[in-house]
Tab-separated table of N, CA and C in Angstrom:
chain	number	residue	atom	x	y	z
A	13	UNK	N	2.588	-20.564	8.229
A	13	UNK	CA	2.282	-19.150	8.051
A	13	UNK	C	0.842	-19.043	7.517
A	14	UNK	N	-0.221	-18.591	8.445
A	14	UNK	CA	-1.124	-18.013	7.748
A	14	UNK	C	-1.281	-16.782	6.588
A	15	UNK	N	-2.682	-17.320	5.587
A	15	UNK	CA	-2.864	-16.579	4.396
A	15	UNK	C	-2.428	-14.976	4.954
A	16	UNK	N	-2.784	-14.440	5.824
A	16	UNK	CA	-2.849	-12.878	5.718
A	16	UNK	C	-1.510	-12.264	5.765
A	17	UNK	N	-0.077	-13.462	6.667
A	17	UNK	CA	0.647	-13.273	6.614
A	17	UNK	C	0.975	-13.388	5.284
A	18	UNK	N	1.049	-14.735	4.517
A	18	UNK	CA	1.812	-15.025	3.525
A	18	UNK	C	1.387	-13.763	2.249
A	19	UNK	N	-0.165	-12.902	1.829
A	19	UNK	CA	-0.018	-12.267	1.184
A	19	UNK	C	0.797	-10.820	1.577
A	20	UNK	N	0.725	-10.135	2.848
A	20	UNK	CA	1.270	-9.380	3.266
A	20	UNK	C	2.677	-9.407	2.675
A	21	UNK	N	3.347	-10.479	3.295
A	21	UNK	CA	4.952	-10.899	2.900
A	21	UNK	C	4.649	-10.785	1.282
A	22	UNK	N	4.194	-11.544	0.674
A	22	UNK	CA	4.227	-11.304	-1.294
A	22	UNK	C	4.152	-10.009	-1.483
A	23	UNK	N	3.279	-9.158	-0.919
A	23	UNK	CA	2.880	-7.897	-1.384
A	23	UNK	C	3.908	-6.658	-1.308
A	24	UNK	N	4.876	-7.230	-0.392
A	24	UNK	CA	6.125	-6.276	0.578
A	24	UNK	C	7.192	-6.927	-0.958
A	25	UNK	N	7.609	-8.305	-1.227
A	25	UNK	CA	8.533	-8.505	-1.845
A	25	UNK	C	7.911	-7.947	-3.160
A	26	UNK	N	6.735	-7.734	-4.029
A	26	UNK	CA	6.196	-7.046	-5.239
A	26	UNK	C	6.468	-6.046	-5.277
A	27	UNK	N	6.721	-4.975	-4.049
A	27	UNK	CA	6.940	-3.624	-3.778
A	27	UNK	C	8.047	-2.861	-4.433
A	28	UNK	N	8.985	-4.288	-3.120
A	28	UNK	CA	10.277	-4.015	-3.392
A	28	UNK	C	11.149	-4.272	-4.735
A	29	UNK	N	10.031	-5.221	-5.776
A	29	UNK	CA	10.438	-5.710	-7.073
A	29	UNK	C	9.752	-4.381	-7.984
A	30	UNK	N	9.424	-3.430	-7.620
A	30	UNK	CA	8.612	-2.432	-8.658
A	30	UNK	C	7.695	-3.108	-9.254
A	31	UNK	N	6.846	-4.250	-9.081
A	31	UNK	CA	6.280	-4.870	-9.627
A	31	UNK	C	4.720	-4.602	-9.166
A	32	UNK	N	4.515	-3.464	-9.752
A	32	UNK	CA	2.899	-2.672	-9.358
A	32	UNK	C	1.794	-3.877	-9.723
A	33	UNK	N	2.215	-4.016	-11.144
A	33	UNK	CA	1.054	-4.724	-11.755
A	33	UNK	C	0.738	-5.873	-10.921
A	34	UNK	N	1.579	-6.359	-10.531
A	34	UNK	CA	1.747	-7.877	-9.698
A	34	UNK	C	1.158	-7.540	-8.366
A	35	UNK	N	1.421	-6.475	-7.725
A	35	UNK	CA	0.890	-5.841	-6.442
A	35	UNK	C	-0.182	-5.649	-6.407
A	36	UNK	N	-0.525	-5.072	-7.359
A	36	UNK	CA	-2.221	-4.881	-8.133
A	36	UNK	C	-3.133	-6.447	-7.871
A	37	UNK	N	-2.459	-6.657	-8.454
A	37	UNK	CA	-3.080	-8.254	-8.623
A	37	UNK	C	-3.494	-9.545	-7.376
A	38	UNK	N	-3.069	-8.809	-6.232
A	38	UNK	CA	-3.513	-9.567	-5.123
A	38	UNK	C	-4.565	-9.274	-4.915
A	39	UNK	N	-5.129	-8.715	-5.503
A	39	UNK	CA	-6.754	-7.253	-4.617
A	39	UNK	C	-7.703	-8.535	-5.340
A	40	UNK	N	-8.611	-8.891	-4.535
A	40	UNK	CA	-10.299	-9.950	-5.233
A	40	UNK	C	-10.301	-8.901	-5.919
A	41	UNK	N	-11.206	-9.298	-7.174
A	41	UNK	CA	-12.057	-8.291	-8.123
A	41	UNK	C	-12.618	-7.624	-7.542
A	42	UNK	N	-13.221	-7.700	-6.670
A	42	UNK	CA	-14.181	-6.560	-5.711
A	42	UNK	C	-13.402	-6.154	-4.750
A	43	UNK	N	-12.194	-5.981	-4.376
A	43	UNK	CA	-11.582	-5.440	-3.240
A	43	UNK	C	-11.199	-4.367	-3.496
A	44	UNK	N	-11.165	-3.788	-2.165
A	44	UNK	CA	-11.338	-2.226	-1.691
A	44	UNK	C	-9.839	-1.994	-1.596
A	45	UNK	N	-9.652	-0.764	-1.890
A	45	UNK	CA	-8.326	0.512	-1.307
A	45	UNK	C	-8.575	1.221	-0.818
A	46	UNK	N	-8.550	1.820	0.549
A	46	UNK	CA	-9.019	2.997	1.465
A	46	UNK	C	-7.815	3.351	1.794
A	47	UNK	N	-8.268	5.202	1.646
A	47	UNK	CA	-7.210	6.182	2.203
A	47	UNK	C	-7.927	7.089	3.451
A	48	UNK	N	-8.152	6.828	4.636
A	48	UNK	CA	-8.559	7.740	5.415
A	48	UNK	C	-7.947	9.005	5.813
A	49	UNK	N	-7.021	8.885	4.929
A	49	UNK	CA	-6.206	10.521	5.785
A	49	UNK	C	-5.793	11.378	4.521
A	50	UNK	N	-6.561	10.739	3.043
A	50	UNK	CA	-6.465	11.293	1.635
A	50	UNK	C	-6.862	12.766	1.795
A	51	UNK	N	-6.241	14.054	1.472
A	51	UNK	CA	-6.357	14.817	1.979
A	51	UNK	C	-7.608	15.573	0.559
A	52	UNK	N	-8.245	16.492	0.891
A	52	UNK	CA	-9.230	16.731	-0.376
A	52	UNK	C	-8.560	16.896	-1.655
A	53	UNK	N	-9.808	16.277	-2.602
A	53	UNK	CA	-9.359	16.265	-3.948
A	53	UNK	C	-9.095	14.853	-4.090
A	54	UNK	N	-8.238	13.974	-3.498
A	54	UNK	CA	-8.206	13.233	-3.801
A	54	UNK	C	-8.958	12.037	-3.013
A	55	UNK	N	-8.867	10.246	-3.545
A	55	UNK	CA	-9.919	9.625	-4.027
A	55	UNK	C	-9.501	9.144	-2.272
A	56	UNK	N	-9.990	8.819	-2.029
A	56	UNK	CA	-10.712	7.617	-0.202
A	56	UNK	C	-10.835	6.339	-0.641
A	57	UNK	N	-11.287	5.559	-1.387
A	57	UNK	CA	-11.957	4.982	-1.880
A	57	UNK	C	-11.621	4.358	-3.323
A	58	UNK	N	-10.739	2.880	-3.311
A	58	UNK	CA	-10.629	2.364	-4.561
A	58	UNK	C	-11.530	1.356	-4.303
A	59	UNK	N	-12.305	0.640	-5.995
A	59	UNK	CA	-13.249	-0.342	-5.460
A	59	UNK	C	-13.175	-1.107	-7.037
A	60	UNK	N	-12.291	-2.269	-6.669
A	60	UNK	CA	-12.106	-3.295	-7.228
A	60	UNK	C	-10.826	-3.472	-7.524
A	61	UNK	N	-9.637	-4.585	-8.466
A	61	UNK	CA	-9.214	-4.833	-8.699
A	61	UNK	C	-8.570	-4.085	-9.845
A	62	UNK	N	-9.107	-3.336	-10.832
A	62	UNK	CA	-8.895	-2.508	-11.980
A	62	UNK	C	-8.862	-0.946	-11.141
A	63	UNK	N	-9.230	-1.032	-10.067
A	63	UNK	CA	-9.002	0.603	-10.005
A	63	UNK	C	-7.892	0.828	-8.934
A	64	UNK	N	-7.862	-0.052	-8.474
A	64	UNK	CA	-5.827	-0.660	-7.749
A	64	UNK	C	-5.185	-0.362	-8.472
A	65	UNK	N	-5.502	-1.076	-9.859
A	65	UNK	CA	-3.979	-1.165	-10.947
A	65	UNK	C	-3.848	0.124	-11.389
A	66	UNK	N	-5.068	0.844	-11.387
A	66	UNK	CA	-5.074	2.658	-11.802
A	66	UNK	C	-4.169	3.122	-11.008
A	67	UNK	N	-4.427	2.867	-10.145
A	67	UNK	CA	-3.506	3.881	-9.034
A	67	UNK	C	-2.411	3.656	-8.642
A	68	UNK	N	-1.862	2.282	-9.065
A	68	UNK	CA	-0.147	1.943	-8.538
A	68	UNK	C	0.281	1.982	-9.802
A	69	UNK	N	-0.597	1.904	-10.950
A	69	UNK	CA	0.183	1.525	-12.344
A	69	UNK	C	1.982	2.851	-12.463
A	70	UNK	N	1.875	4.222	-11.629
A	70	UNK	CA	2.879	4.844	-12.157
A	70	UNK	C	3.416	5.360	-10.647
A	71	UNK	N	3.208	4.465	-9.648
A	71	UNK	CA	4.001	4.717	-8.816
A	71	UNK	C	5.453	4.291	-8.300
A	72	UNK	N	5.938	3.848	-9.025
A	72	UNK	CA	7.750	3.688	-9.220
A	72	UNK	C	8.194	5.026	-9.795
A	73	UNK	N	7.116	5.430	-10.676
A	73	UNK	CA	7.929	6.401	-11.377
A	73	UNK	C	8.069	7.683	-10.417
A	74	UNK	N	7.868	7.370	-9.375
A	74	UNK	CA	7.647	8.889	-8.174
A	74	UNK	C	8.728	8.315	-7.013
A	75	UNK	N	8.278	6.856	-6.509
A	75	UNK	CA	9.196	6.693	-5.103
A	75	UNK	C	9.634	5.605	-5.533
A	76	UNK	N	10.985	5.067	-5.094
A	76	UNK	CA	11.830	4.070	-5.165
A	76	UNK	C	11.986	3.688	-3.967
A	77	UNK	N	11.289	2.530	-3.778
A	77	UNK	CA	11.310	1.818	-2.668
A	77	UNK	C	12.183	0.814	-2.798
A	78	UNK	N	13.097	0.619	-0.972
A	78	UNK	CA	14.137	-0.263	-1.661
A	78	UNK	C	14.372	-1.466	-0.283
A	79	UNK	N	14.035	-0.618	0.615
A	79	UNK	CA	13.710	-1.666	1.579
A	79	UNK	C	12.789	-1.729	2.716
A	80	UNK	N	12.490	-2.779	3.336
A	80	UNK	CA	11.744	-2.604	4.670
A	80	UNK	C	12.786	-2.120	5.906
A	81	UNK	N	12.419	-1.266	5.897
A	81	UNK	CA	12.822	-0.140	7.373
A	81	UNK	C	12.908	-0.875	8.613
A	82	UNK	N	11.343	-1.175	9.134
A	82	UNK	CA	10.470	-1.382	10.175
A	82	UNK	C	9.753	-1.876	9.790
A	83	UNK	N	9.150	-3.157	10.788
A	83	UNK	CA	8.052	-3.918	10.548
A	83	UNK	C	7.438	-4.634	11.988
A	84	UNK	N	5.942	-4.130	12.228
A	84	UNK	CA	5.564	-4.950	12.959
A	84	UNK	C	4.257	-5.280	12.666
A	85	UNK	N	4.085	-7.071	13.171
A	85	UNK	CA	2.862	-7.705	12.219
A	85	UNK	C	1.936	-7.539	13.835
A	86	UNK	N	0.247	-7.041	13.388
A	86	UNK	CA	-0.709	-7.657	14.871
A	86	UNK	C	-1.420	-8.652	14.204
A	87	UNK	N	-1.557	-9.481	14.774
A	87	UNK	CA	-2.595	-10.407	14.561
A	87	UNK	C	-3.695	-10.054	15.413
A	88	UNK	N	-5.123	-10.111	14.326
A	88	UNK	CA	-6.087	-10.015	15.207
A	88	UNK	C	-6.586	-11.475	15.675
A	89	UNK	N	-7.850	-11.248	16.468
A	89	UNK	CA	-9.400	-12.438	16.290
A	89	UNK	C	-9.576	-13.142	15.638
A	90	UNK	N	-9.690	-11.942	14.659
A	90	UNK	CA	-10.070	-11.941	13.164
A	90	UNK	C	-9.576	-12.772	12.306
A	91	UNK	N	-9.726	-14.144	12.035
A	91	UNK	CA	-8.695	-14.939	11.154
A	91	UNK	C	-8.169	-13.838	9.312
A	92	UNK	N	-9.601	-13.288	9.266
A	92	UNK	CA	-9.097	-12.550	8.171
A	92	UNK	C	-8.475	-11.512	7.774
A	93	UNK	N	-8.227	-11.062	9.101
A	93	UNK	CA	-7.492	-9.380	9.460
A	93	UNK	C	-6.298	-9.016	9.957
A	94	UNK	N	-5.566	-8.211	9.034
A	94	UNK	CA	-3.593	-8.489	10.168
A	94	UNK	C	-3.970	-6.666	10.116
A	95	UNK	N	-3.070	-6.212	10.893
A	95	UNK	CA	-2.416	-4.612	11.257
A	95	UNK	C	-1.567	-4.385	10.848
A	96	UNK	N	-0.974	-3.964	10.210
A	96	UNK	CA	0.070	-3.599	10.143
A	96	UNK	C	1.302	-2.310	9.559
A	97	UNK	N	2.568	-2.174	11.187
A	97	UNK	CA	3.034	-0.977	10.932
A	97	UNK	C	4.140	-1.011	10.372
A	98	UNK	N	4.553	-0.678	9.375
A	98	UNK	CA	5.824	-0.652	8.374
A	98	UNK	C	6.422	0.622	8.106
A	99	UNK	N	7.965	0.875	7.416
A	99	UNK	CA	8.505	1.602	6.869
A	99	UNK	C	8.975	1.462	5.866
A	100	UNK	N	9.790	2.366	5.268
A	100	UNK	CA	10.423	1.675	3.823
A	100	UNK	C	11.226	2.565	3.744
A	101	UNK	N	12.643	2.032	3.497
A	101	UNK	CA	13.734	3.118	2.831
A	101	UNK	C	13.614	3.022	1.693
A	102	UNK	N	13.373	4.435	0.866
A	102	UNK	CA	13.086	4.977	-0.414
A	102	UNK	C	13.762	5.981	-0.967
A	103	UNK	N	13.334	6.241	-2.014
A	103	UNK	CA	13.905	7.833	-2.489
A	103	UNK	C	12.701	8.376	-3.299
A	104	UNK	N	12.724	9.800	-3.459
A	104	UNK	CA	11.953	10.201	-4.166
A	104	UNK	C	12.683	10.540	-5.317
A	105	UNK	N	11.909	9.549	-6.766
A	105	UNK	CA	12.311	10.230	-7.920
A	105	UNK	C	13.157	11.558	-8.708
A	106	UNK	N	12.011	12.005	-8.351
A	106	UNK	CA	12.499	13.305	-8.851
A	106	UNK	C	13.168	14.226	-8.527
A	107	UNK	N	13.804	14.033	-7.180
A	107	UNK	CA	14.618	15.097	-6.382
A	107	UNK	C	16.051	13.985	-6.344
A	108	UNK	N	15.966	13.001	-5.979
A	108	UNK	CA	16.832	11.623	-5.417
A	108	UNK	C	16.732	11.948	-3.823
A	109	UNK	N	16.250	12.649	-3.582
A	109	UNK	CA	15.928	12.432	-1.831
A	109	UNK	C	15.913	11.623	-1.066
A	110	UNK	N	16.348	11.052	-0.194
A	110	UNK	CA	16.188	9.604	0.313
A	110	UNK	C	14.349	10.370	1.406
A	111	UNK	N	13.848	8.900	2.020
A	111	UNK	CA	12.685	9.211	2.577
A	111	UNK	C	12.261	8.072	3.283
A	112	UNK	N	11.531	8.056	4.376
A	112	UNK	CA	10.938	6.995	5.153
A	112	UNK	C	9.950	6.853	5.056
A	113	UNK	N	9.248	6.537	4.466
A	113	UNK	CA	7.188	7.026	4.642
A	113	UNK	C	7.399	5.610	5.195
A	114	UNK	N	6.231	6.005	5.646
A	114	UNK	CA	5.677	5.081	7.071
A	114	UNK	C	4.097	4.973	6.987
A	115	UNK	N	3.721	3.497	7.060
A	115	UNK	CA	2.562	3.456	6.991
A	115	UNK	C	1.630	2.663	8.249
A	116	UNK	N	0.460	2.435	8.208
A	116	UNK	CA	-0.098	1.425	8.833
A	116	UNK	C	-1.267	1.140	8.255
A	117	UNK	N	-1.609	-0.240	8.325
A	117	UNK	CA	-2.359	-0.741	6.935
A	117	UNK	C	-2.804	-1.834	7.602
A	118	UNK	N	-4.695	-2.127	7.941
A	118	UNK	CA	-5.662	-2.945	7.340
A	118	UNK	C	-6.092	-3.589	6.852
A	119	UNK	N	-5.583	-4.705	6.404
A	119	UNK	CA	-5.458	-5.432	5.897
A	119	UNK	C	-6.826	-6.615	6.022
A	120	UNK	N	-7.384	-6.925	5.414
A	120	UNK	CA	-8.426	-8.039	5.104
A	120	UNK	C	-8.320	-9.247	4.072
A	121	UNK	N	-7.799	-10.421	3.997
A	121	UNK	CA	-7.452	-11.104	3.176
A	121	UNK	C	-8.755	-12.389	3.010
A	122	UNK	N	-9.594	-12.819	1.727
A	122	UNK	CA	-10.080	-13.696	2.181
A	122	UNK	C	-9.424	-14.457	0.799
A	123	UNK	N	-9.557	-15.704	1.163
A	123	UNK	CA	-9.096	-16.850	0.190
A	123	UNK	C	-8.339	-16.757	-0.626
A	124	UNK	N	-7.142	-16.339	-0.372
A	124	UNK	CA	-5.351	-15.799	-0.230
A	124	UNK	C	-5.784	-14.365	-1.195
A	125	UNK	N	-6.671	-13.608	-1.301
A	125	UNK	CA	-6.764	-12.390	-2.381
A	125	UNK	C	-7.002	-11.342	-0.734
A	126	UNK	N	-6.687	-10.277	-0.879
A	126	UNK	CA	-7.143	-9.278	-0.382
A	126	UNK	C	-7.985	-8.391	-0.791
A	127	UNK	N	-9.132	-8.079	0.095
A	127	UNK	CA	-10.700	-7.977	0.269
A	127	UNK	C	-10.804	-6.731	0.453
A	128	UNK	N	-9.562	-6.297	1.560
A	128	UNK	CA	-9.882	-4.740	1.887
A	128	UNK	C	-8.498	-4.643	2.586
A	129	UNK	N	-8.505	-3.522	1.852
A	129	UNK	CA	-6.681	-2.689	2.503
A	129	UNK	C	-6.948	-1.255	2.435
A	130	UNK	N	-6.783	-0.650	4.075
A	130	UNK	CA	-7.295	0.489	4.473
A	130	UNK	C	-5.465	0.653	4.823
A	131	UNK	N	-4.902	1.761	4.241
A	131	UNK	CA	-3.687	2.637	4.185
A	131	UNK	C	-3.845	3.695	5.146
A	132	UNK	N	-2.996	3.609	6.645
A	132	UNK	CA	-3.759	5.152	6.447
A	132	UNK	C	-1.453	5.700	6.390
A	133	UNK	N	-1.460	6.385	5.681
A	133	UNK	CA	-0.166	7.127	5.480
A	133	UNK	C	-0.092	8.519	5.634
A	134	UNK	N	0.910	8.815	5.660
A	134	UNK	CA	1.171	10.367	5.718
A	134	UNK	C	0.744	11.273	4.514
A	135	UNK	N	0.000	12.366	4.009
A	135	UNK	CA	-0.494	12.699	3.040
A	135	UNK	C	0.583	14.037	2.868
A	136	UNK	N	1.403	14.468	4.024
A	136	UNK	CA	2.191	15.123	3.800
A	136	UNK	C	3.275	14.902	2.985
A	137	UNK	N	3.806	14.006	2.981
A	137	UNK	CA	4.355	13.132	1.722
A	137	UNK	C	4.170	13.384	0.417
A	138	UNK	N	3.197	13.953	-0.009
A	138	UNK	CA	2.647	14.100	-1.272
A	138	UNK	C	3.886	15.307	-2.123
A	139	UNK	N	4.052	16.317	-1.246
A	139	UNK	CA	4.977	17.356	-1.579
A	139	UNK	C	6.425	16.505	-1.763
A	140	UNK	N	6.925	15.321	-1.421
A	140	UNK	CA	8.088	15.153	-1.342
A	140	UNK	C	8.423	14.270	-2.430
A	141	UNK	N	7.326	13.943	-3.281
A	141	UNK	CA	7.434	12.558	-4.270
A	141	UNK	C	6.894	12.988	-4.890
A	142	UNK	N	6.066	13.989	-5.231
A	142	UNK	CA	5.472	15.380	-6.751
A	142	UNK	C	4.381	13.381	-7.248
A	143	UNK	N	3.602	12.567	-6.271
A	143	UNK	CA	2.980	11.651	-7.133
A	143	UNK	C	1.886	11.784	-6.659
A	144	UNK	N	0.404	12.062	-7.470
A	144	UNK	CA	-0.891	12.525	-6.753
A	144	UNK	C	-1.057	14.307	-7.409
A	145	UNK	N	-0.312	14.510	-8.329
A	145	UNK	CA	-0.422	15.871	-8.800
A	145	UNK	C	-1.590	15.749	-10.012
A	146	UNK	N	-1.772	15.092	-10.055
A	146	UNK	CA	-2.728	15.065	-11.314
A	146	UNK	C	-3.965	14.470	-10.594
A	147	UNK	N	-5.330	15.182	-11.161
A	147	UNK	CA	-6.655	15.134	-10.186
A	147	UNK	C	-6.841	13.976	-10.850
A	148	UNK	N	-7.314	13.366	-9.473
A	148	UNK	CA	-7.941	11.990	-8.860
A	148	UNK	C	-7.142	11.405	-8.444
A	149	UNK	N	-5.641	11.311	-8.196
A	149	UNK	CA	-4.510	10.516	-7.739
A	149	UNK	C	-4.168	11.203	-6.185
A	150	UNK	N	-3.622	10.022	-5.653
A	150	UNK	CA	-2.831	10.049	-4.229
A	150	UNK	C	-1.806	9.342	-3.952
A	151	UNK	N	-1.478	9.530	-3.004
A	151	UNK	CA	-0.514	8.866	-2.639
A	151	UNK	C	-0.572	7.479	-1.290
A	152	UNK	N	0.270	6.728	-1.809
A	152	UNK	CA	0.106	5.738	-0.712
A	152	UNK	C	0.671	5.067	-0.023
């Protein structure tokens, strides 16, 4: 199994362990979080390792993620680059709603840390998990 797989796979089982901080912790010190479909107000753009952990540090407390839905891996060219389209059966906190968010994600891994992870997710979502209500936060 190549690196991009094997962090991908860690990063999916950290998820599913509520284990933000640990999720956090795959990002290089200098690696990026991109939201291209962050709707205004909120951030496009995480840049480093400490501003990851900002932004997942209180996201259990909104969605309960519990399993992988759907999963399909692309491999690029790119030895350092995977695609990938996922789901997740969840709930939202605060309602107990069950929910599917669905993502597809960018992934850049160099020397088993990830370099750059471009999210792009549903921002409509935001209404269904009340997480991203407080300025500078989103959802992901």
């Amino acid at each position: 199994m190549d690196d991009r797989i094997k962090v991908f796979e860690r990063a999916k089982e950290l998820l599913l362990d509520h284990d933000m901080m640990g999720f956090a912790n795959l990002w290089a010190v200098d690696g990026t979080m991109e939201f291209p479909f962050a709707p205004a107000g909120r951030p496009r753009l995480l840049e480093g390792r400490e501003a990851v952990r900002a932004y997942v540090r209180d996201y259990a407390d909104h969605i309960d993620l519990r399993a992988v839905a759907h999963q399909v891996i692309h491999r690029t060219e790119d030895p350092e680059v995977l695609i990938v389209e996922f789901s997740m059966d969840a709930v939202a906190v605060s309602s107990g709603r069950p929910l599917r968010p669905s993502y597809i994600a960018v992934i850049t891994v160099r020397n088993g840390e990830i370099a750059s992870y471009r999210d792009y997710w549903n921002p409509l979502m935001l209404s269904e998990v009340g997480f991203g209500a407080q300025e500078g936060r989103t959802n992901g």
